[in-house]
XYZ file of C-alpha atoms in Angstrom:
123
model
C -0.762 -3.382 -16.724
C 2.862 -2.983 -17.909
C 1.839 0.278 -19.502
C 0.509 1.618 -16.247
C 2.374 4.703 -14.962
C 2.568 6.050 -11.405
C 3.909 9.479 -10.686
C 7.041 9.467 -8.558
C 6.682 10.389 -4.931
C 9.218 11.783 -2.479
C 9.521 10.153 0.874
C 11.475 10.279 4.115
C 12.148 7.291 6.450
C 13.312 8.730 9.767
C 15.981 6.778 11.665
C 13.464 6.207 14.479
C 11.048 4.701 11.983
C 13.708 2.323 10.553
C 14.751 1.256 14.126
C 11.111 0.651 15.026
C 10.544 -1.419 11.878
C 13.509 -3.509 12.666
C 12.279 -4.101 16.292
C 8.854 -5.044 15.036
C 10.264 -7.516 12.502
C 12.616 -9.028 15.075
C 9.616 -9.564 17.395
C 7.760 -11.304 14.628
C 4.991 -8.608 14.695
C 3.130 -7.224 11.618
C 3.997 -3.967 9.801
C 0.907 -1.963 8.996
C 1.255 0.703 6.356
C -1.302 3.551 6.514
C -1.864 4.575 2.895
C -0.579 3.659 -0.528
C 2.237 6.253 -0.342
C 3.534 4.711 2.856
C 3.301 1.294 1.259
C 5.303 2.379 -1.785
C 7.899 4.234 0.466
C 8.396 1.241 2.692
C 8.726 -1.189 -0.177
C 11.192 1.113 -1.923
C 13.331 1.760 1.154
C 14.123 -1.901 1.911
C 17.644 -3.027 0.939
C 18.460 -6.363 -0.615
C 18.663 -8.028 2.884
C 15.081 -6.770 3.822
C 16.356 -4.041 6.183
C 14.575 -0.717 6.080
C 16.965 2.101 5.209
C 16.516 5.486 6.854
C 16.799 8.440 4.622
C 15.133 10.454 1.930
C 14.270 9.258 -1.438
C 11.876 9.204 -4.452
C 9.969 6.107 -5.519
C 8.636 5.372 -8.975
C 7.649 1.934 -7.871
C 4.617 0.534 -9.684
C 2.821 -2.123 -7.626
C 0.541 -4.301 -9.686
C -0.826 -7.793 -9.205
C 2.151 -10.242 -9.025
C 4.263 -7.835 -6.943
C 5.890 -9.570 -4.008
C 5.460 -7.449 -0.794
C 8.401 -7.610 1.523
C 8.035 -4.651 3.925
C 4.243 -4.461 4.597
C 2.002 -7.079 6.130
C -1.216 -5.117 6.332
C -2.604 -1.931 4.785
C -5.009 0.648 5.762
C -6.276 2.556 2.707
C -9.237 4.350 1.166
C -11.603 2.871 -1.313
C -10.021 4.007 -4.645
C -11.515 4.880 -7.973
C -11.815 2.264 -10.796
C -8.863 1.871 -13.210
C -6.514 3.787 -10.899
C -2.985 2.921 -9.943
C -4.067 2.870 -6.293
C -6.646 0.247 -6.954
C -4.065 -1.873 -8.760
C -1.826 -1.608 -5.698
C -4.648 -2.694 -3.429
C -5.583 -5.648 -5.706
C -1.873 -6.565 -5.726
C -1.944 -6.654 -1.959
C -5.279 -8.427 -1.199
C -6.147 -10.205 -4.410
C -8.812 -9.475 -6.967
C -11.621 -11.571 -5.523
C -11.240 -10.079 -2.068
C -11.095 -6.527 -3.401
C -14.081 -7.029 -5.588
C -16.038 -8.397 -2.597
C -15.019 -5.482 -0.344
C -15.975 -2.982 -3.100
C -19.261 -4.614 -3.614
C -20.057 -4.332 -0.021
C -18.792 -0.767 0.105
C -21.162 0.113 -2.843
C -24.093 -1.674 -1.138
C -23.497 0.233 2.091
C -22.990 3.500 0.249
C -19.396 4.040 1.423
C -17.522 7.099 0.085
C -14.695 6.514 -2.350
C -11.421 8.320 -3.087
C -9.441 10.781 -0.885
C -11.680 11.641 2.078
C -13.677 8.581 1.851
C -14.148 5.488 3.984
C -11.110 3.209 4.628
C -10.472 -0.502 4.900
C -7.927 -2.666 6.649
C -6.355 -5.341 4.414
C -4.427 -8.175 6.069
């Protein structure tokens, strides 16, 4: 997995989003990322104190099992293709056994995979 590469992605965190994030955290509520790009952006935009920084940036963050999520508590994402960086991110978030069980159910029920496919909520 150390050889795994992920293309850099540009992102913007508006000031309103950073303020909303801080309010949600202060209230003890969960942060739900919608998509793997949002997940990478939020995790990349945290400062050392765990505060979300508004602004523009580019992330080359590679999230694989063992990654410690600090910004995101739940994730809505598609069912991704095998051996993809996105599937590694999902596995890092939810754990291999849970992801395999979800994918098994998705295959059994004939869910659609990849970009315009069905989605799942991981908490």
